[in-house]
Backbone as numpy.savetxt, mean C-alpha at the origin, in Angstrom:
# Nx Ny Nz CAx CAy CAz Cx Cy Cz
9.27 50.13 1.53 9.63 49.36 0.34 10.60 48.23 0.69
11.43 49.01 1.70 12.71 47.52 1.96 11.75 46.69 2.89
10.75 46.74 3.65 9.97 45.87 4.78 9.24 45.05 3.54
8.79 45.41 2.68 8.14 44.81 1.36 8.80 43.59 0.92
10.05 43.97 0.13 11.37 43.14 -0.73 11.50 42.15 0.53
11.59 42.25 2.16 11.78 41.18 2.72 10.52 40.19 2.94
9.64 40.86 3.06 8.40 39.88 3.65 8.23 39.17 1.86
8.47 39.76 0.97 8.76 38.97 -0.26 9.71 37.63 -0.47
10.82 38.66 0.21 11.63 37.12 0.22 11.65 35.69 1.49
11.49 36.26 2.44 10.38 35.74 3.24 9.53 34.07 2.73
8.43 34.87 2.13 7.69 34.48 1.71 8.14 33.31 0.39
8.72 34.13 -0.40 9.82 32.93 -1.63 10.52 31.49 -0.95
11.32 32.08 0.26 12.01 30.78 0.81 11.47 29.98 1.42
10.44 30.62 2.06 9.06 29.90 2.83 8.34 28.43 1.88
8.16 29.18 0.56 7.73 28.46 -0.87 8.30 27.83 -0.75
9.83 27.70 -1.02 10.73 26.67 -1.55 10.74 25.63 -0.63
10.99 26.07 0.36 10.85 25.26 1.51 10.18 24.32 2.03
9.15 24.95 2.17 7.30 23.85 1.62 7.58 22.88 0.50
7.86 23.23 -0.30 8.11 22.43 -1.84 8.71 21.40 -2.02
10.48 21.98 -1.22 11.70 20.74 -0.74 10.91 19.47 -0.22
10.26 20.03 1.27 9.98 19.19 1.89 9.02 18.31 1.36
7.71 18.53 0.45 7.06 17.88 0.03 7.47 17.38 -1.22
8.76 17.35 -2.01 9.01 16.55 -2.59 9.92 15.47 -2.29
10.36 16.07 -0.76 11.16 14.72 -0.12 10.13 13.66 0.23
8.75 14.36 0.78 7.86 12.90 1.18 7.36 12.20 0.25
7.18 12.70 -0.95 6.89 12.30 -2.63 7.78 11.09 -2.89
9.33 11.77 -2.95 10.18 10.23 -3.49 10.50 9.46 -2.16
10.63 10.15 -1.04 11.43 9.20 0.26 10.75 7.49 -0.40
11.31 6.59 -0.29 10.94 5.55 -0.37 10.22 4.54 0.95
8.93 4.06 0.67 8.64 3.33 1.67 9.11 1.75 1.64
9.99 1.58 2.43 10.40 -0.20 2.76 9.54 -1.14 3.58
9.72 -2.21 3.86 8.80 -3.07 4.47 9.61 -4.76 4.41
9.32 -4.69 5.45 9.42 -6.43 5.57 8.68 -7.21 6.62
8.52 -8.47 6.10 7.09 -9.21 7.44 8.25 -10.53 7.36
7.61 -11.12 8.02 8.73 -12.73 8.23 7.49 -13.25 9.46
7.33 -14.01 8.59 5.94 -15.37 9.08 6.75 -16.40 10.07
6.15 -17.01 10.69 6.23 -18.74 10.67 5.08 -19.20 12.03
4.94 -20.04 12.45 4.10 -20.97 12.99 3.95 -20.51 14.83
4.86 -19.33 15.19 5.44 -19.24 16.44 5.51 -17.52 16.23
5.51 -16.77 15.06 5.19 -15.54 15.17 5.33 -14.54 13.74
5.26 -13.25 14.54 5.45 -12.49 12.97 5.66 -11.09 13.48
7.08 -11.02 12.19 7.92 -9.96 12.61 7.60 -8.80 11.74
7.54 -7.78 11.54 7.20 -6.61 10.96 8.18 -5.22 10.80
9.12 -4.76 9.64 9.53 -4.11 9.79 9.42 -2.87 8.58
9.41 -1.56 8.89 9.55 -0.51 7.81 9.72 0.77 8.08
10.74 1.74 7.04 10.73 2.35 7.21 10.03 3.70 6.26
10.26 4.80 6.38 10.11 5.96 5.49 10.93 7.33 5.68
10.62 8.15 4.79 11.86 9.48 5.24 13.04 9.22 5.29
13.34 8.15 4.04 15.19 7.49 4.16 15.54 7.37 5.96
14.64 6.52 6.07 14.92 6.01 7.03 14.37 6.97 9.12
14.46 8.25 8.48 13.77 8.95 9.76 13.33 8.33 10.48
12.09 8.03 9.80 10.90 7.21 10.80 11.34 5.41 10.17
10.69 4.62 11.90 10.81 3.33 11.27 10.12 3.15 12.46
8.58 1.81 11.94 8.19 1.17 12.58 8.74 -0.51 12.79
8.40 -1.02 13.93 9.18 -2.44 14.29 8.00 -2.57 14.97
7.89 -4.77 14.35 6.71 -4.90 15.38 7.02 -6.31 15.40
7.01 -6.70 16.64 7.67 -8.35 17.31 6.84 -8.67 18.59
5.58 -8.73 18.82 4.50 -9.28 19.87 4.76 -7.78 20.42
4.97 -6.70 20.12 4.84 -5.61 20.43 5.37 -4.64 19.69
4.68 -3.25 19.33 5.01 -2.53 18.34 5.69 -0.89 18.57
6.73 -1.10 17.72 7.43 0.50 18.53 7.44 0.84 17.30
7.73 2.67 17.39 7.73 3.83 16.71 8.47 4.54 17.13
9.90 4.43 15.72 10.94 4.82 16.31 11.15 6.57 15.01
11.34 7.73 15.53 11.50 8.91 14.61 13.31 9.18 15.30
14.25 9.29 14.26 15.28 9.57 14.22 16.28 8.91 15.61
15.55 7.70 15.47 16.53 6.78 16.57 15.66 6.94 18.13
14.77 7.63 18.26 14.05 7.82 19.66 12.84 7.13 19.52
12.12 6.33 20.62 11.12 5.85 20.59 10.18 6.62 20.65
8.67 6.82 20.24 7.64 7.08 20.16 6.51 6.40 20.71
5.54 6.86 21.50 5.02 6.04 22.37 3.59 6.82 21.55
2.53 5.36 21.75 0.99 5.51 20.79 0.21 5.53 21.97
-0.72 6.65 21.77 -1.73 6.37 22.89 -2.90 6.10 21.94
-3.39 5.86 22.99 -5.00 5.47 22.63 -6.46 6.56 22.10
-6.83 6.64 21.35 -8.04 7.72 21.10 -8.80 7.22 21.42
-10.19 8.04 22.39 -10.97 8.05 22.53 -12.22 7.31 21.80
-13.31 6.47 22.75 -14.09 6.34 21.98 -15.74 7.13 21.79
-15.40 8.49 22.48 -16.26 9.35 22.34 -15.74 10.21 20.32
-14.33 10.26 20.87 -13.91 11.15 19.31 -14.25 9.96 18.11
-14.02 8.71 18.46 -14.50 7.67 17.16 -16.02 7.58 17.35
-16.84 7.59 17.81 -18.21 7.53 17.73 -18.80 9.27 16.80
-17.83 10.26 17.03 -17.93 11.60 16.60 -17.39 11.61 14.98
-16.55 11.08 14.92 -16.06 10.42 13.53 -16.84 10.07 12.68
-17.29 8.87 13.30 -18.16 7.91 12.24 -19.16 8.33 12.27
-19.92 9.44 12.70 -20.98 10.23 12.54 -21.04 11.32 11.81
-20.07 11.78 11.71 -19.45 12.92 10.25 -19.13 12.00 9.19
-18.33 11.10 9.00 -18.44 9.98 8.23 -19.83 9.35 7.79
-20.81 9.22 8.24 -21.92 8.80 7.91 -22.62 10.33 6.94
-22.58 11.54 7.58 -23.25 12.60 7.24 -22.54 12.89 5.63
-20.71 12.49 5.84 -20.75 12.87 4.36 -20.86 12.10 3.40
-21.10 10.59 3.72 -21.58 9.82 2.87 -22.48 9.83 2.10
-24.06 10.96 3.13 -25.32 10.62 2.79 -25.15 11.82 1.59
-24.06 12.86 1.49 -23.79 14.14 0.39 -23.10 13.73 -0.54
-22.62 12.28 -0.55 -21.82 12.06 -1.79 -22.79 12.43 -3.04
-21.70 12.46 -4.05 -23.11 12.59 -5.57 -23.34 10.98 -5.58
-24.32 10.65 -6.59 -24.45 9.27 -7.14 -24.24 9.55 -8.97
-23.34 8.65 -8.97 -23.20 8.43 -10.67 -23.54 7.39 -11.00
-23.28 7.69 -12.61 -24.19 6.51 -13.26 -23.11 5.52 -13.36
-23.97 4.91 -14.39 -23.04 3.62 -14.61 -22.03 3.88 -15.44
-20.90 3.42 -15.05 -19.54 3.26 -15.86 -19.43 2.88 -17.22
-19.03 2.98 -17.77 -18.76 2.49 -19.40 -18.10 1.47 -19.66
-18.08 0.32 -20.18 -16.78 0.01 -20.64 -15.67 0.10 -20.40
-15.48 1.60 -21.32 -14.20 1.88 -21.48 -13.84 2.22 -19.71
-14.62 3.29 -19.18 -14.14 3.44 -17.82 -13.49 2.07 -16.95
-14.48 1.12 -16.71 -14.13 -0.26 -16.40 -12.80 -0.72 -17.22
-12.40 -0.54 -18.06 -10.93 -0.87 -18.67 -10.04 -0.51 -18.17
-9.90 1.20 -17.98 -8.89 2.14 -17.25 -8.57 2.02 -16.15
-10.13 1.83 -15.08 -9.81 1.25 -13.60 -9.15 0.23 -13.49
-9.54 -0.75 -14.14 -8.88 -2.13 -14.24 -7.17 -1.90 -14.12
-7.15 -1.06 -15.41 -5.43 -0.85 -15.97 -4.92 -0.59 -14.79
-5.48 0.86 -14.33 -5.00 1.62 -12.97 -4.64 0.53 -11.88
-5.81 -0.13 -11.59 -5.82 -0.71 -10.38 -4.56 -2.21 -10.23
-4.33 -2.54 -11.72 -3.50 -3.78 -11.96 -1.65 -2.58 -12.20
-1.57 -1.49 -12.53 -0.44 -0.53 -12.36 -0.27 -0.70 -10.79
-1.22 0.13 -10.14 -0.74 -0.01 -8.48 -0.40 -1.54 -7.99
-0.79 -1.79 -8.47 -0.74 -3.94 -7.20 0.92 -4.21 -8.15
1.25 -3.69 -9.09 2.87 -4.18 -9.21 3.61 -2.96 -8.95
3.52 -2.27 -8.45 4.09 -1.18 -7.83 4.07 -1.27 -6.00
3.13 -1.69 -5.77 3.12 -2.14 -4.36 3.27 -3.61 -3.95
3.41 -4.51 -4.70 3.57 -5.47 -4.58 5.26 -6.24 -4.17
5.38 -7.20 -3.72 6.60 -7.10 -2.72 7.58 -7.50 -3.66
9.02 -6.74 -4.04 10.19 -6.84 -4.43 10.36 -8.61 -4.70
10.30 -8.82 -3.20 10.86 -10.44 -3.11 9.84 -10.94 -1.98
9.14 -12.32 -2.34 8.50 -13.04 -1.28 8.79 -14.63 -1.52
8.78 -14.73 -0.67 8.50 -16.56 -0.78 7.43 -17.44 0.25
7.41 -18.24 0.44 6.19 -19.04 1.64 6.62 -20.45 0.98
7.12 -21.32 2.17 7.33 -22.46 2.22 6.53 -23.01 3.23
4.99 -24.15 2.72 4.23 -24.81 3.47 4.57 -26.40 3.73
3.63 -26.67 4.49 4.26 -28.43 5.42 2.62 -28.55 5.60
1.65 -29.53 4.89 0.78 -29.91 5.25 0.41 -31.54 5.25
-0.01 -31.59 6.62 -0.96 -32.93 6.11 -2.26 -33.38 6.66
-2.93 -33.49 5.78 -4.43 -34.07 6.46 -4.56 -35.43 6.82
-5.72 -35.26 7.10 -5.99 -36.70 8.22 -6.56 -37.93 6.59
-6.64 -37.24 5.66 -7.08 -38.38 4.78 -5.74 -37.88 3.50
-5.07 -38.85 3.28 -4.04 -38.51 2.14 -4.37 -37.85 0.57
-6.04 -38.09 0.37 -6.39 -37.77 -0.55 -5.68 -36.80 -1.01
-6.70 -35.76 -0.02 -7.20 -34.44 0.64 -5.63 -33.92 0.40
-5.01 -34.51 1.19 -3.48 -33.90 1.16 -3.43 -33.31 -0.22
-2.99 -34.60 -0.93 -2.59 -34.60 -2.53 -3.39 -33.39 -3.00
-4.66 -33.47 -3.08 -5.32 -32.45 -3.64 -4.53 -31.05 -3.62
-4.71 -31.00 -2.06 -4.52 -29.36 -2.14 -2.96 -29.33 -2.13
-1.98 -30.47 -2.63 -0.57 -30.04 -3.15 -0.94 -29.96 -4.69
-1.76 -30.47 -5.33 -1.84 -29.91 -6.21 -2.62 -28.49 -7.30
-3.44 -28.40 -6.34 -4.47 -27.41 -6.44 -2.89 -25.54 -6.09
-2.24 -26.33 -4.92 -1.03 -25.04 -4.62 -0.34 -25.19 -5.84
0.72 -26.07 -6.57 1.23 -26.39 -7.54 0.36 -25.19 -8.70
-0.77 -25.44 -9.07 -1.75 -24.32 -10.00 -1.32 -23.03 -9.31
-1.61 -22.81 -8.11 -1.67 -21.08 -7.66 -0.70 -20.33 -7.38
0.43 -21.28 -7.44 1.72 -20.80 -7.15 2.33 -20.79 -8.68
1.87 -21.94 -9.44 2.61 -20.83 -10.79 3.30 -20.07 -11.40
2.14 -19.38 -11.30 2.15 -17.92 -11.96 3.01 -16.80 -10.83
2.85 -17.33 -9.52 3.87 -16.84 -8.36 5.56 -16.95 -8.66
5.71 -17.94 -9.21 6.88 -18.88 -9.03 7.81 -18.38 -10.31
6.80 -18.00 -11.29 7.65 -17.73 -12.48 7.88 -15.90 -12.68
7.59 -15.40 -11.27 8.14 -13.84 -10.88 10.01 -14.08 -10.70
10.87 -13.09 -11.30 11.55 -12.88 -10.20 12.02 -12.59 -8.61
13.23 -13.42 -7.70 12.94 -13.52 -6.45 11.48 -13.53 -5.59
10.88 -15.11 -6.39 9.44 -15.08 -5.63 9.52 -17.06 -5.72
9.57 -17.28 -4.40 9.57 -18.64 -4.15 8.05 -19.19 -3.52
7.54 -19.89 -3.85 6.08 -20.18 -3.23 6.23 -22.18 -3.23
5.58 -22.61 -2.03 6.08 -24.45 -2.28 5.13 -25.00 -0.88
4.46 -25.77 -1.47 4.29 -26.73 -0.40 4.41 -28.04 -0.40
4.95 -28.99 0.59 5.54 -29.79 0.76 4.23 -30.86 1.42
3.36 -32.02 0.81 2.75 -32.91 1.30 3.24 -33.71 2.76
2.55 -33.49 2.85 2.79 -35.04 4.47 1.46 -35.75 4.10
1.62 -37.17 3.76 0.74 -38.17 3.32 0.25 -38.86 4.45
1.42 -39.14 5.53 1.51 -40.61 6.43 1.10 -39.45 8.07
0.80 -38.13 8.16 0.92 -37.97 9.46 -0.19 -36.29 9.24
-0.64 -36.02 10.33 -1.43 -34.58 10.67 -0.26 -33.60 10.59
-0.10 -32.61 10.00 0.91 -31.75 10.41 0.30 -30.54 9.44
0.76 -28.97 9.91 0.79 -28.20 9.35 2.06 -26.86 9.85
2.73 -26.68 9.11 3.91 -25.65 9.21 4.08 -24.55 8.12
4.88 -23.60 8.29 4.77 -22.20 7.72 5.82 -21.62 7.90
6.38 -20.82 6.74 7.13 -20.27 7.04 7.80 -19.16 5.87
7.56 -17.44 5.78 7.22 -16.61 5.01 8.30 -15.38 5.34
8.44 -14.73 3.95 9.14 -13.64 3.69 8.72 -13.00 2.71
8.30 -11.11 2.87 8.12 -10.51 1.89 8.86 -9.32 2.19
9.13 -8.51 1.22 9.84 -7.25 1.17 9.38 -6.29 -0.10
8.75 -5.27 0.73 8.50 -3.98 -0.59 9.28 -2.50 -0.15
9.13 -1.88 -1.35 9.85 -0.70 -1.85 9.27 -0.43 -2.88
8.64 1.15 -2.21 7.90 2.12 -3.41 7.94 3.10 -2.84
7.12 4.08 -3.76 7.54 6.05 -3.15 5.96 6.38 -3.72
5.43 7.34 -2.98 4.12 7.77 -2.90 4.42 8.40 -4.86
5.49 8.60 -5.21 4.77 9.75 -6.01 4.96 8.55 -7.35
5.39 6.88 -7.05 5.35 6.17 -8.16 3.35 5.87 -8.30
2.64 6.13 -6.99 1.11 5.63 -6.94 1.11 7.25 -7.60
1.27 8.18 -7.54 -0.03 9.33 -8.02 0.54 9.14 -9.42
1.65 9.19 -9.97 2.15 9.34 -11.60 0.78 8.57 -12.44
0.51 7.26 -11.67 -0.45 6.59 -12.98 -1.93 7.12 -11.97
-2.18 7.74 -11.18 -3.17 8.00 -10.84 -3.66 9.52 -11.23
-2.89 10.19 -11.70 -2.79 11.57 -12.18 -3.16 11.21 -14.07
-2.10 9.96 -14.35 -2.57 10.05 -15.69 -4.40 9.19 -15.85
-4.49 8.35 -14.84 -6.05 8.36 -15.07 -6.82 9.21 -15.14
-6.80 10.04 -14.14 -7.82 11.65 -14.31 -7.80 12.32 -15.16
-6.66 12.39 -15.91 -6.99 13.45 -17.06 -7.37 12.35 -18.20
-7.63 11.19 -18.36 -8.14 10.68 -19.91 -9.37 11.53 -19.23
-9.82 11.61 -20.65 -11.33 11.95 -21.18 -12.16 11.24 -20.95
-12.42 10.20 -20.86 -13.50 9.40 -20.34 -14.21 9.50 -18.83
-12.94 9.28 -18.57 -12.74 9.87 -17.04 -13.11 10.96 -16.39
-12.52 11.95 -17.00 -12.85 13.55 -16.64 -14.43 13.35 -16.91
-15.27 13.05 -17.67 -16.71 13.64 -18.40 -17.13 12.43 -17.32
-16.88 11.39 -17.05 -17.48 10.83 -15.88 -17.70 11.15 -14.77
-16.66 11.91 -13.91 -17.04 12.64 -13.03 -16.65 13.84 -13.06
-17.06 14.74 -13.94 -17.15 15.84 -14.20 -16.09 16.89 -13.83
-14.87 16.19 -14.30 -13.76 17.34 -14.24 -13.28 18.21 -15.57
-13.49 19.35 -15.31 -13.40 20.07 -16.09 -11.66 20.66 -15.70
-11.33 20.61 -16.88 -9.93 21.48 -16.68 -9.71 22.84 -17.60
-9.29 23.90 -16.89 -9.81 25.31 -16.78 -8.30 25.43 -18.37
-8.97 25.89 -19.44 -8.15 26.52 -20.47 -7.69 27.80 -21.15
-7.27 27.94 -20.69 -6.87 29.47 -21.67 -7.28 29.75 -22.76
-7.43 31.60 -22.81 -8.83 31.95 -23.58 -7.70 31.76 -25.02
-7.62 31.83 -26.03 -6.94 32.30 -27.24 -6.91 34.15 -26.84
């Protein structure tokens, strides 16, 4: 009975434990930053408040709790083995019908929820162009003027390009930064699955208690 009560409790802290940890990878926040220009591009992020952090500057390291991590290479016998199980469970997917409407609304919603949730805190891109005919230039400063917009009137989001009329030139030069947590993508991806439309589309049934 006492070998029982322990492999019980055991087993309880074991739970909790599992649980902790997977709700640390849930909120840990993922960071990110890139930095453009004409001569290179820098890449940085982390996750696990920081544990892990990748860095990438014409070469890419993988750093877990301050120690480097070194990437090898996989095989291209195991990727040819891959994409052949990959092909096999493709050919078992179901086929559904056509979407509704309303379904097409929800995806939409869903899919426009994630892109401002993953989308970068703060970016900007400052361009330098000029073509060989000034038209041409003008044009596409004004055609950017339209697409940047709707960019421009975000908080911390700078977007600009700068004409060169009289000479050939093209320059660049970019900053973005994001911050999000896996469990801000499942919250609206959890509430898609359960609308009703949804569920009877691809046939999820959710199991109810008898009265």
């Amino acid at each position: 009975m006492i070998i029982l009560k322990i492999l019980l409790m055991i087993i309880f802290y074991l739970f909790i434990f599992l649980l902790s940890i997977l709700f640390i990878l849930l909120i840990s926040p993922i960071k990110g930053s890139a930095s453009i220009d004409t001569s290179s591009i820098r890449l940085k992020g982390s996750y696990l408040f920081g544990i892990l952090k990748i860095e990438y500057n014409q070469t890419l390291i993988v750093k877990i709790l301050g120690f480097n991590l070194s990437m090898g290479d996989s095989d291209d016998e195991e990727d040819s083995e891959s994409n052949e199980k990959k092909d096999v469970k493709e050919k078992k997917k179901k086929s559904f019908g056509r979407p509704s409407l309303e379904i097409l609304h929800l995806t939409l919603d869903l899919i426009k929820k994630l892109i401002r949730i993953i989308a970068p805190k703060e970016a900007r891109l400052q361009l330098t162009l000029g073509l060989d005919d000034p038209y041409y230039t003008e044009m596409a400063h004004i055609i950017s003027m339209v697409l940047f917009l709707p960019l421009n009137s975000r908080k911390k989001y700078t977007f600009h390009l700068t004409p060169v009329l009289n000479d050939i030139a093209i320059d660049y030069k970019g900053y973005a930064r994001i911050n999000f947590s896996i469990i801000q993508l499942i919250l609206p991806l959890l509430r898609f699955i359960i609308r009703k439309p949804v569920r009877e589309y691809f046939n999820i049934k959710i199991i109810k208690r008898k009265p």
